[in-house]
mmCIF file of C-alpha atoms in Angstrom:
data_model
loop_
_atom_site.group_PDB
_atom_site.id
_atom_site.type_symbol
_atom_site.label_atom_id
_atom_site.label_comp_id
_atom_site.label_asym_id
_atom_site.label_seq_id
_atom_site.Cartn_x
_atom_site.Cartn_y
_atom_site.Cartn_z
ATOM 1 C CA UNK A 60 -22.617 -38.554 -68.470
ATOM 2 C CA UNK A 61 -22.037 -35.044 -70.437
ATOM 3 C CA UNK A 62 -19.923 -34.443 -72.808
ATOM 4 C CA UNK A 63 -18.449 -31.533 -70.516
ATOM 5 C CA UNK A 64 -17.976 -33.953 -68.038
ATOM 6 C CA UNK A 65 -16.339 -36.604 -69.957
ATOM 7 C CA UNK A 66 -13.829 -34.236 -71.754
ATOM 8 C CA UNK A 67 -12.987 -32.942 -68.010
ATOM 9 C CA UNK A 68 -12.087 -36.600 -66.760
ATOM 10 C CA UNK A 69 -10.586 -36.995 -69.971
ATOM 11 C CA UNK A 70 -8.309 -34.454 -69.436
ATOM 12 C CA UNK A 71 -7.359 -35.063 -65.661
ATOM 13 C CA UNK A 72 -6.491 -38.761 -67.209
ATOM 14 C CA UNK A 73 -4.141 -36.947 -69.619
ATOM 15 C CA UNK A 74 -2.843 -34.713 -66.817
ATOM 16 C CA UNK A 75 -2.132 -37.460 -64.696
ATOM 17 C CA UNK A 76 0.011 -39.753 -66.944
ATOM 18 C CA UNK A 77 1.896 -36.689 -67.513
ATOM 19 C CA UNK A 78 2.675 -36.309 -64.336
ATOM 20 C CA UNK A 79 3.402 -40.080 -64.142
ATOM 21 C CA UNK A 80 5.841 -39.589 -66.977
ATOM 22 C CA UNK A 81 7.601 -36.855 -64.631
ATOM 23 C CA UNK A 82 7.863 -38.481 -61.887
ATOM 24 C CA UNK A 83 9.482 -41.752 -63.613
ATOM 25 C CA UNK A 84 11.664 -39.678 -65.429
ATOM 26 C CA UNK A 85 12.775 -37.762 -61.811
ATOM 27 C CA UNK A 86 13.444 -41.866 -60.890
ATOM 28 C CA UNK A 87 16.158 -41.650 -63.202
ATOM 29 C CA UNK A 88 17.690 -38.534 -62.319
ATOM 30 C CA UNK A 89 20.171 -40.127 -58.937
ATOM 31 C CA UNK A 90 21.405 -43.116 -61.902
ATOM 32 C CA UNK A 91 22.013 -40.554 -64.574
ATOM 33 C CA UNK A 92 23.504 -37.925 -62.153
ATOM 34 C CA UNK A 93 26.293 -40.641 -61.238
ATOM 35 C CA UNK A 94 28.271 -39.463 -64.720
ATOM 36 C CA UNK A 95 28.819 -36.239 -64.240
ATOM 37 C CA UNK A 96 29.375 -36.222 -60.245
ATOM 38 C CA UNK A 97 32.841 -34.851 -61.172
ATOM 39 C CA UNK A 98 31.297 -31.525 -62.623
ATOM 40 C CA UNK A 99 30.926 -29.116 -60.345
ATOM 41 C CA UNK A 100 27.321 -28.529 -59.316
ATOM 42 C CA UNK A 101 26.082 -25.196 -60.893
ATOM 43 C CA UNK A 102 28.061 -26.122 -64.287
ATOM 44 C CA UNK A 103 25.492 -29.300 -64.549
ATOM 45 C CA UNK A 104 22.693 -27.124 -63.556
ATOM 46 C CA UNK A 105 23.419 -24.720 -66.431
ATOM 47 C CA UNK A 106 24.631 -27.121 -69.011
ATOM 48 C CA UNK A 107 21.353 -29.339 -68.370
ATOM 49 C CA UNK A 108 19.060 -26.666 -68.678
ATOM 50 C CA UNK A 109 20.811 -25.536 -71.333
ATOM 51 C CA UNK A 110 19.630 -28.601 -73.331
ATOM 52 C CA UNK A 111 16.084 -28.221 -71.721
ATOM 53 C CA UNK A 112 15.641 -25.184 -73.347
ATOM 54 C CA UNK A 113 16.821 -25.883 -76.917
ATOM 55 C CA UNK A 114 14.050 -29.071 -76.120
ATOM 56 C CA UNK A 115 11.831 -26.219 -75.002
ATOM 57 C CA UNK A 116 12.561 -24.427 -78.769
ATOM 58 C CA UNK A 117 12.218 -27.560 -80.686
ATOM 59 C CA UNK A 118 8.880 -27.893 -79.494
ATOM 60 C CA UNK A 119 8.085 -23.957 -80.300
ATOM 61 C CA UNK A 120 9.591 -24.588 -83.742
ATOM 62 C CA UNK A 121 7.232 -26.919 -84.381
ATOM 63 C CA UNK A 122 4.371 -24.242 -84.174
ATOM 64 C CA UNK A 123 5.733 -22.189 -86.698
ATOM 65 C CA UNK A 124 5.950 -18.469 -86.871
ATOM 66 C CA UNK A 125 3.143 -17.945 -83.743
ATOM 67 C CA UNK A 126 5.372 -20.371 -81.994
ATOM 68 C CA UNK A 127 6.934 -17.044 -80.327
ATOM 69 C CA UNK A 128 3.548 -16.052 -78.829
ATOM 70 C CA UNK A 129 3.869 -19.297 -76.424
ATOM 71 C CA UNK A 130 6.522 -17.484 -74.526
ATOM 72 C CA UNK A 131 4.883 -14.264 -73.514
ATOM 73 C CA UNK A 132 3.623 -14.783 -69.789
ATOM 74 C CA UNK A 133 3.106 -12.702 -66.790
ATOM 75 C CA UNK A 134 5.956 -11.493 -65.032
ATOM 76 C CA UNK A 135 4.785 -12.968 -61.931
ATOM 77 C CA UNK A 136 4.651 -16.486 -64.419
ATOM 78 C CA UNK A 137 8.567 -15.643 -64.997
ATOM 79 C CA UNK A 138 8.831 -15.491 -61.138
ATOM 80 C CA UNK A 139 7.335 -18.535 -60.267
ATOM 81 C CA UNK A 140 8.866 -20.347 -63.491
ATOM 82 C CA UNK A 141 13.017 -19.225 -62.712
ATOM 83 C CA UNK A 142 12.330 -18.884 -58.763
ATOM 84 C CA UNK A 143 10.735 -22.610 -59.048
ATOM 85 C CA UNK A 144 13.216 -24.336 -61.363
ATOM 86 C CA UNK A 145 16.342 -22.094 -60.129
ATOM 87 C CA UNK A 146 15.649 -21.533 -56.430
ATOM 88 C CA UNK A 147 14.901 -25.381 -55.967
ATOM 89 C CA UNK A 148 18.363 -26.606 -57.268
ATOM 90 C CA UNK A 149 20.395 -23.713 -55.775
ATOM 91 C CA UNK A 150 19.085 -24.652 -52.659
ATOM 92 C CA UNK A 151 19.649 -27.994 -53.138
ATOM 93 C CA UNK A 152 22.845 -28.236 -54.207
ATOM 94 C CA UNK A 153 23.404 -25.515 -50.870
ATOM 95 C CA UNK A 154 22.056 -28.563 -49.030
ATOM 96 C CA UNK A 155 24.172 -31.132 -50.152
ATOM 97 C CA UNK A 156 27.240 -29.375 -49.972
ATOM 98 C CA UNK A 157 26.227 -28.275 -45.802
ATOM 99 C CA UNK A 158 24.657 -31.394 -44.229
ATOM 100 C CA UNK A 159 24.343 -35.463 -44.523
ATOM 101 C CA UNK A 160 22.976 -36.254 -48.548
ATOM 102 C CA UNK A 161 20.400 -38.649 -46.434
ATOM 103 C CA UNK A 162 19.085 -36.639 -43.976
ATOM 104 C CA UNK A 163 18.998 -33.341 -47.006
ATOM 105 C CA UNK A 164 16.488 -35.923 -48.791
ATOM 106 C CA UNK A 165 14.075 -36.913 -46.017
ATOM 107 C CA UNK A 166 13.589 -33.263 -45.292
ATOM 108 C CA UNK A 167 13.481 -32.345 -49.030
ATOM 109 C CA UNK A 168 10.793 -34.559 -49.524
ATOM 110 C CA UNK A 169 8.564 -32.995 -47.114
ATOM 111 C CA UNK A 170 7.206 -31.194 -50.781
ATOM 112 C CA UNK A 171 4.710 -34.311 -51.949
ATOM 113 C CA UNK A 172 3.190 -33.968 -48.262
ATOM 114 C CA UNK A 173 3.217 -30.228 -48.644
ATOM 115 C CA UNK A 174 1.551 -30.379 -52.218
ATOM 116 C CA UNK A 175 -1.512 -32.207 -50.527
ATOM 117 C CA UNK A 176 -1.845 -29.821 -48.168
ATOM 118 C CA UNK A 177 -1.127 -26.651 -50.107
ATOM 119 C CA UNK A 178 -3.841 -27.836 -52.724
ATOM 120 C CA UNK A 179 -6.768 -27.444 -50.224
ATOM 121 C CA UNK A 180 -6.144 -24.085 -50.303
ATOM 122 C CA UNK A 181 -6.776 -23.421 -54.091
ATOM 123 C CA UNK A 182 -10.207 -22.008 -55.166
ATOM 124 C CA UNK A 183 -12.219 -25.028 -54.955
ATOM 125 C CA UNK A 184 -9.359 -26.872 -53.301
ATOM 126 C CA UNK A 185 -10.658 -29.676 -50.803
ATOM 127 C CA UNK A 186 -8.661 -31.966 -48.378
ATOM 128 C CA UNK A 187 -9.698 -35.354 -48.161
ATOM 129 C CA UNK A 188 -8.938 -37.938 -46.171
ATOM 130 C CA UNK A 189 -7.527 -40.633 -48.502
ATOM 131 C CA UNK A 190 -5.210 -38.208 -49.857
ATOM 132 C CA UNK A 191 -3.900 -37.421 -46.589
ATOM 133 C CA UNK A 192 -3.832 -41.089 -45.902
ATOM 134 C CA UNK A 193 -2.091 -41.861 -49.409
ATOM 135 C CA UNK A 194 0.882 -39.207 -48.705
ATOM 136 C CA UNK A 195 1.586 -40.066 -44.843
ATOM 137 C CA UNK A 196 1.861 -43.678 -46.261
ATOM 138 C CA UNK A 197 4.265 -42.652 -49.014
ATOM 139 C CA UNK A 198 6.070 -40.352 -46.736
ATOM 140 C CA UNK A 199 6.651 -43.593 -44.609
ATOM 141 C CA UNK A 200 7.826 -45.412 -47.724
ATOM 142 C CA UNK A 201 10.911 -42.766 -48.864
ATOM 143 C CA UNK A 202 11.879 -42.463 -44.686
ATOM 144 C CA UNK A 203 12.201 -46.443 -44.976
ATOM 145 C CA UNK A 204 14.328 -46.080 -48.165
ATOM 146 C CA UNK A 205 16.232 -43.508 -47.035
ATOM 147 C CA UNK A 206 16.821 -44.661 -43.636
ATOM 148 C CA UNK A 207 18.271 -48.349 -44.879
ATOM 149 C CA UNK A 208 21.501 -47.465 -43.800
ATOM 150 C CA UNK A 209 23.095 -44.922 -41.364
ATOM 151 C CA UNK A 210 21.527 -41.435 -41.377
ATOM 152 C CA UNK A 211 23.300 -40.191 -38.205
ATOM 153 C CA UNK A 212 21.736 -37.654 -36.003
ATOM 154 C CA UNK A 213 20.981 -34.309 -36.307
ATOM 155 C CA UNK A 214 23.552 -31.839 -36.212
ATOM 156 C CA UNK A 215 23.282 -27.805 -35.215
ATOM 157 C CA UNK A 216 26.312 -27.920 -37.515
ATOM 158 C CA UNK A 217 24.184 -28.535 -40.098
ATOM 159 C CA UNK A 218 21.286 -26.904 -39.260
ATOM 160 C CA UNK A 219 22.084 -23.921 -42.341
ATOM 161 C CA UNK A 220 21.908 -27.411 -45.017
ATOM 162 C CA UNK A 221 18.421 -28.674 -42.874
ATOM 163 C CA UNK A 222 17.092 -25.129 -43.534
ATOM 164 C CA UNK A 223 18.081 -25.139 -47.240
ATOM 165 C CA UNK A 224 16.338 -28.481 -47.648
ATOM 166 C CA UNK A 225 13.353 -27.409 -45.839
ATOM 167 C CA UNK A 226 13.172 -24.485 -48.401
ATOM 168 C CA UNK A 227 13.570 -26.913 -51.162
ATOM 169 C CA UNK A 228 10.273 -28.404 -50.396
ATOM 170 C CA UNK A 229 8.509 -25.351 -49.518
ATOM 171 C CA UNK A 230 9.704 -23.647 -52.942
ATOM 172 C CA UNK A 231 8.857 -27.073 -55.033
ATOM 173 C CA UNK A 232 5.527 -27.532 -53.583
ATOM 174 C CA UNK A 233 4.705 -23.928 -53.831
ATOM 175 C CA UNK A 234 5.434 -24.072 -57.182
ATOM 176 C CA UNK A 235 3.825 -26.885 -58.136
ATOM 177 C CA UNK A 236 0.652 -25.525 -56.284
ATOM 178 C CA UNK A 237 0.567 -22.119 -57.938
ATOM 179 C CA UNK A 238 1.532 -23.395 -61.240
ATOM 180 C CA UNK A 239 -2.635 -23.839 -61.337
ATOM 181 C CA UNK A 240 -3.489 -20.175 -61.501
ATOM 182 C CA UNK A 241 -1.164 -20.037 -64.986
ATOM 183 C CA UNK A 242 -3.325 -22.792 -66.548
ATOM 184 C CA UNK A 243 -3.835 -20.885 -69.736
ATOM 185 C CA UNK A 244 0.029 -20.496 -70.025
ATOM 186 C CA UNK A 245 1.406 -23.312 -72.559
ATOM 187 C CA UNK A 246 3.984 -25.607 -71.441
ATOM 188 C CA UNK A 247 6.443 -24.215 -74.117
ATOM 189 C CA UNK A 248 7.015 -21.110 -72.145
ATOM 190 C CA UNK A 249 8.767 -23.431 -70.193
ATOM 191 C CA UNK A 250 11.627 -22.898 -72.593
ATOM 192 C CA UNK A 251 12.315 -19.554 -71.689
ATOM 193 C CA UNK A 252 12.362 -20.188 -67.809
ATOM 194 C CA UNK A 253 14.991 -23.003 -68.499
ATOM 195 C CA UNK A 254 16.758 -20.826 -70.726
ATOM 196 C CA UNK A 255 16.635 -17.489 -67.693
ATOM 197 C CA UNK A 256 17.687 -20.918 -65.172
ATOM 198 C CA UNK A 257 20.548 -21.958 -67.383
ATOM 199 C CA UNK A 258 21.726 -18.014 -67.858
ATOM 200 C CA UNK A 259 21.768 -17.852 -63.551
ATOM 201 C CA UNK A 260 23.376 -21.077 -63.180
ATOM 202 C CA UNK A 261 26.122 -20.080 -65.730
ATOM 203 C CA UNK A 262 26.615 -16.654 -63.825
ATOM 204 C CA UNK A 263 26.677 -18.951 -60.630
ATOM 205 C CA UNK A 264 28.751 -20.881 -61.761
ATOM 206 C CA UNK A 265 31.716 -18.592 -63.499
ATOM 207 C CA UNK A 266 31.592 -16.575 -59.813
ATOM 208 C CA UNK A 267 32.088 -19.392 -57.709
ATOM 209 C CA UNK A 268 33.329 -22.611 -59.880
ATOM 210 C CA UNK A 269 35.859 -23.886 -61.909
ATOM 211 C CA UNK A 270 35.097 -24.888 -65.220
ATOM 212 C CA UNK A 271 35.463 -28.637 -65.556
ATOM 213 C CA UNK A 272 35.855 -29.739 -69.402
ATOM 214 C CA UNK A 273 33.664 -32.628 -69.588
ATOM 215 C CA UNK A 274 34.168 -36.179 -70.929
ATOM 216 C CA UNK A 275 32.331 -37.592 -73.987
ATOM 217 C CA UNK A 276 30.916 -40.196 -71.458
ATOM 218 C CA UNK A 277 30.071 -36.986 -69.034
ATOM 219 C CA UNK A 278 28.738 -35.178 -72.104
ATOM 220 C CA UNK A 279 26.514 -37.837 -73.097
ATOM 221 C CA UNK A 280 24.770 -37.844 -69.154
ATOM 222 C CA UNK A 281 24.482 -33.740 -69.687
ATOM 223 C CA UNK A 282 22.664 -34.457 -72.509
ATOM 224 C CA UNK A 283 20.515 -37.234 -71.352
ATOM 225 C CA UNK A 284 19.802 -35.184 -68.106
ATOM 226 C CA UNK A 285 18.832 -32.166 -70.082
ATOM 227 C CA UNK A 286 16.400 -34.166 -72.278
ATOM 228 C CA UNK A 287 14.918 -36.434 -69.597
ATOM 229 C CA UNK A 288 14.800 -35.849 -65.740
ATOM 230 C CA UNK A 289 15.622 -31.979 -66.096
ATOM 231 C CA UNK A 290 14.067 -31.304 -69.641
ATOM 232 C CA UNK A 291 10.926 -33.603 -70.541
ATOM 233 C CA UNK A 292 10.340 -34.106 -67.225
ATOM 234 C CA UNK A 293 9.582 -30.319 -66.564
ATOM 235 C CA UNK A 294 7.554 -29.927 -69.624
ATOM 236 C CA UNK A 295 5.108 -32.882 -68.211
ATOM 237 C CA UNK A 296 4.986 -31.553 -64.595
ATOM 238 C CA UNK A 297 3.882 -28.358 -65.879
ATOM 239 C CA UNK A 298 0.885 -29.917 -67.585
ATOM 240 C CA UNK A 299 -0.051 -32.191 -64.690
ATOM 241 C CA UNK A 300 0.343 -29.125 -62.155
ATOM 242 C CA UNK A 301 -2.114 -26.953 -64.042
ATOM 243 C CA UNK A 302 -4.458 -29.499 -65.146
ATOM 244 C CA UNK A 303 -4.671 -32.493 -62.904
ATOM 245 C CA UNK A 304 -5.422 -33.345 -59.697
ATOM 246 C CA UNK A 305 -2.848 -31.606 -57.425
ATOM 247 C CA UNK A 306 -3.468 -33.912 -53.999
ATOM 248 C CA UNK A 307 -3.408 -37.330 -56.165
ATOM 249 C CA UNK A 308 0.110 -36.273 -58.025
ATOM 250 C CA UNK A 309 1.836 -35.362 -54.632
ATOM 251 C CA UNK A 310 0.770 -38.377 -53.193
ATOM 252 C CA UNK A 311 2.644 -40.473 -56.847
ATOM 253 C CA UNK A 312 5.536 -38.641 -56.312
ATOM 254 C CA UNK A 313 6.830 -40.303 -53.646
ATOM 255 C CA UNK A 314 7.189 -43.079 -56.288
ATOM 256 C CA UNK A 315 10.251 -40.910 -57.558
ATOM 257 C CA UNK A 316 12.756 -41.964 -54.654
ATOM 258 C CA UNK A 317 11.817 -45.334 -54.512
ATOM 259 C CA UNK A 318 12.013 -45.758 -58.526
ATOM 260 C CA UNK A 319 15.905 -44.562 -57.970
ATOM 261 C CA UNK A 320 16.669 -46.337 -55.558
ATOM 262 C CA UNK A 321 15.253 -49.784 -57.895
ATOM 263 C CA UNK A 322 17.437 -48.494 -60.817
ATOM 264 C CA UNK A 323 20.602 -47.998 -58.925
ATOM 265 C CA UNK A 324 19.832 -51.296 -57.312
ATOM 266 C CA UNK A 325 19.552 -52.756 -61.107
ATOM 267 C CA UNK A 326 22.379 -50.876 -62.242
ATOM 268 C CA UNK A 327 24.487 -52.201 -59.620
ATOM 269 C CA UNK A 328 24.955 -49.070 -57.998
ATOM 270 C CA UNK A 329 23.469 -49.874 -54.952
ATOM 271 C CA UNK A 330 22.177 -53.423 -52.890
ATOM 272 C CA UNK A 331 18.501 -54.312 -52.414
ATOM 273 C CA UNK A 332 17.407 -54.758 -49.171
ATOM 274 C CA UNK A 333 14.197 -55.489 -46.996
ATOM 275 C CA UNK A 334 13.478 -52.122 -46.571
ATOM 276 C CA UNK A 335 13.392 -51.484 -50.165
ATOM 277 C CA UNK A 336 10.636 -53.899 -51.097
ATOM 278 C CA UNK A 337 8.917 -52.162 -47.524
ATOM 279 C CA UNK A 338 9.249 -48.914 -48.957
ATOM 280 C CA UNK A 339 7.453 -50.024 -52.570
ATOM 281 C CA UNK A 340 4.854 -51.847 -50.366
ATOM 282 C CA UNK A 341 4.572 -48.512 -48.959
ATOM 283 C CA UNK A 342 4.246 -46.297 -52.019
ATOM 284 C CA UNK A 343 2.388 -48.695 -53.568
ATOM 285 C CA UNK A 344 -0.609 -48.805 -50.727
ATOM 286 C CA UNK A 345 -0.523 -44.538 -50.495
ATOM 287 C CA UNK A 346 -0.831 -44.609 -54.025
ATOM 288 C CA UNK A 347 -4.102 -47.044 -53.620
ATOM 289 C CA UNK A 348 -5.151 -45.435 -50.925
ATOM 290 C CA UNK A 349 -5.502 -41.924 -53.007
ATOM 291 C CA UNK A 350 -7.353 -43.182 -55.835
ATOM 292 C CA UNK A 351 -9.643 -44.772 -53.820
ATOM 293 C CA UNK A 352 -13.093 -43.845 -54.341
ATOM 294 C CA UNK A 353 -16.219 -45.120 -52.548
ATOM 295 C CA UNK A 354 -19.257 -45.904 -54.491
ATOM 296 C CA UNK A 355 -21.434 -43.008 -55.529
ATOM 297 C CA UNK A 356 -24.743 -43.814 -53.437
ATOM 298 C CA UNK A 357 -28.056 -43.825 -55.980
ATOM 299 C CA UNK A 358 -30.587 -41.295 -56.325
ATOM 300 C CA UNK A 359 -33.983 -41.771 -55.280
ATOM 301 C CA UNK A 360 -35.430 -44.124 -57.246
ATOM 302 C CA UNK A 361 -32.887 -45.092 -59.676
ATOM 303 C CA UNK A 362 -31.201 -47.855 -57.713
ATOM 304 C CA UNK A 363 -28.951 -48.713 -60.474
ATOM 305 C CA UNK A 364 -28.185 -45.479 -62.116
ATOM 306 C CA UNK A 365 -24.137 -45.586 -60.127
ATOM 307 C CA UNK A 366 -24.372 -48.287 -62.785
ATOM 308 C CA UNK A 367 -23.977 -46.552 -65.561
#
């Protein structure tokens, strides 16, 4: 094996445990969002990414004086960064205020399914099968979670909140997808898109909320929220996105609603029920399914070389 090639495996290792990391940190985003449910919406938003970006500027800081150069990115970078991390939260809060929370998340998380797809399209992009396979499977896994209880049927009613969700997963998956042609960007420029998403959300939120002085308890999940599933969390994805293996981390993320579910469930926030352990069956066989890889077949004459 060549060194090129090792150091390229290497790195889609790295890329995927960083996108691992996101995903289990997303898990704890429904648990931690249960302390501050009494905020109103676009005040969390901007207070959380608030924190993200002072994480974001820690991590500059620690470059020293050419730690300034890490935020200088296209504009159409900016775009994709504040229309990604923005759009995707505006529309999802838009969601959840104008249809069922149940029915916003099965369509929502169309955008693991989406990323599959959307990757084949890339320069060099391929669709195969097992990754297909992987995210139908996991897409069964988060409708059998989701569906435990009640959902109720569709509504026209709520057809402007279905529409919202739907653009929740096209806008997260797009985003996700593109993030791969702004490889050479570091991930610390991430701190001025949270910074540009906290300023909007603030703006949001003065024009349409009232200010809601928060708790020490409620302070502590800003905080935690801001560090974890809407600070580190970002900082990972945008590593995995632009250096791993786009149809493989779709296909893991539908470990995300199943993971919350298991820590409400351990928090006592929620019961555990068959369709639960059907749904991490589930997840669990799409996420075997994508990393499966046949044998490489030997060349002529070196029976044993997929050996070594």
């Amino acid at each position: 094996m060549s060194d090129t090639t090792s150091a390229t495996r290497s790195s889609r290792r790295a890329a995927a445990l960083a996108g691992a990391l996101a995903i289990a940190l997303w898990g704890s985003l429904a648990l931690l969002s249960t302390s501050v449910r009494r905020l109103p919406p676009l005040q969390v938003l901007a207070s959380t990414f608030a924190v993200a970006a002072l994480l974001g500027g820690a991590r500059i800081a620690r470059r020293g004086r050419g730690g300034l150069r890490a935020l200088r990115q296209p504009l159409a970078g900016w775009l994709l960064g504040v229309g990604g991390l923005f759009g995707y939260h505006a529309l999802y809060f838009y969601a959840l205020s104008a249809a069922p929370p149940v029915q916003v998340s099965l369509i929502a998380y169309l955008w693991p399914l989406l990323i599959v797809l959307l990757s084949a399209a890339l320069p060099g992009g391929r669709l195969r099968a097992r990754h297909v396979v992987g995210s139908l499977l996991g897409l069964a896994g988060v409708w059998a979670v989701l569906t435990a209880g009640d959902t109720g049927s569709l509504s026209a009613a709520h057809a402007p909140g279905y529409l919202a969700a739907l653009g929740c997963a096209l806008l997260w998956s797009a985003y996700s997808v593109l993030q791969r042609r702004f490889a050479e960007v570091p991930a610390e420029a991430l701190a001025g898109t949270c910074a540009a998403t906290a300023a909007l959300g603030l703006a949001g939120h003065l024009a349409l909320e009232r200010t809601v002085v928060p708790t020490a308890g409620e302070a502590l999940g800003l905080l935690a929220l801001g560090l974890g599933p809407l600070g580190a969390a970002f900082f990972a994805w945008d590593h995995a996105t632009k250096h791993g293996d786009l149809p493989l981390l779709g296909v893991l993320s539908y470990a995300a609603p199943v993971l919350s579910t298991l820590l409400l469930c351990l928090a006592g926030r929620a019961e555990a029920s068959p369709q639960l352990f059907a749904a991490c069956a589930l997840v669990t066989a799409g996420g075997l399914a994508a990393t499966a890889r046949s044998a490489p077949r030997p060349r002529p004459g070196r029976e044993d070389d997929w050996l070594h």
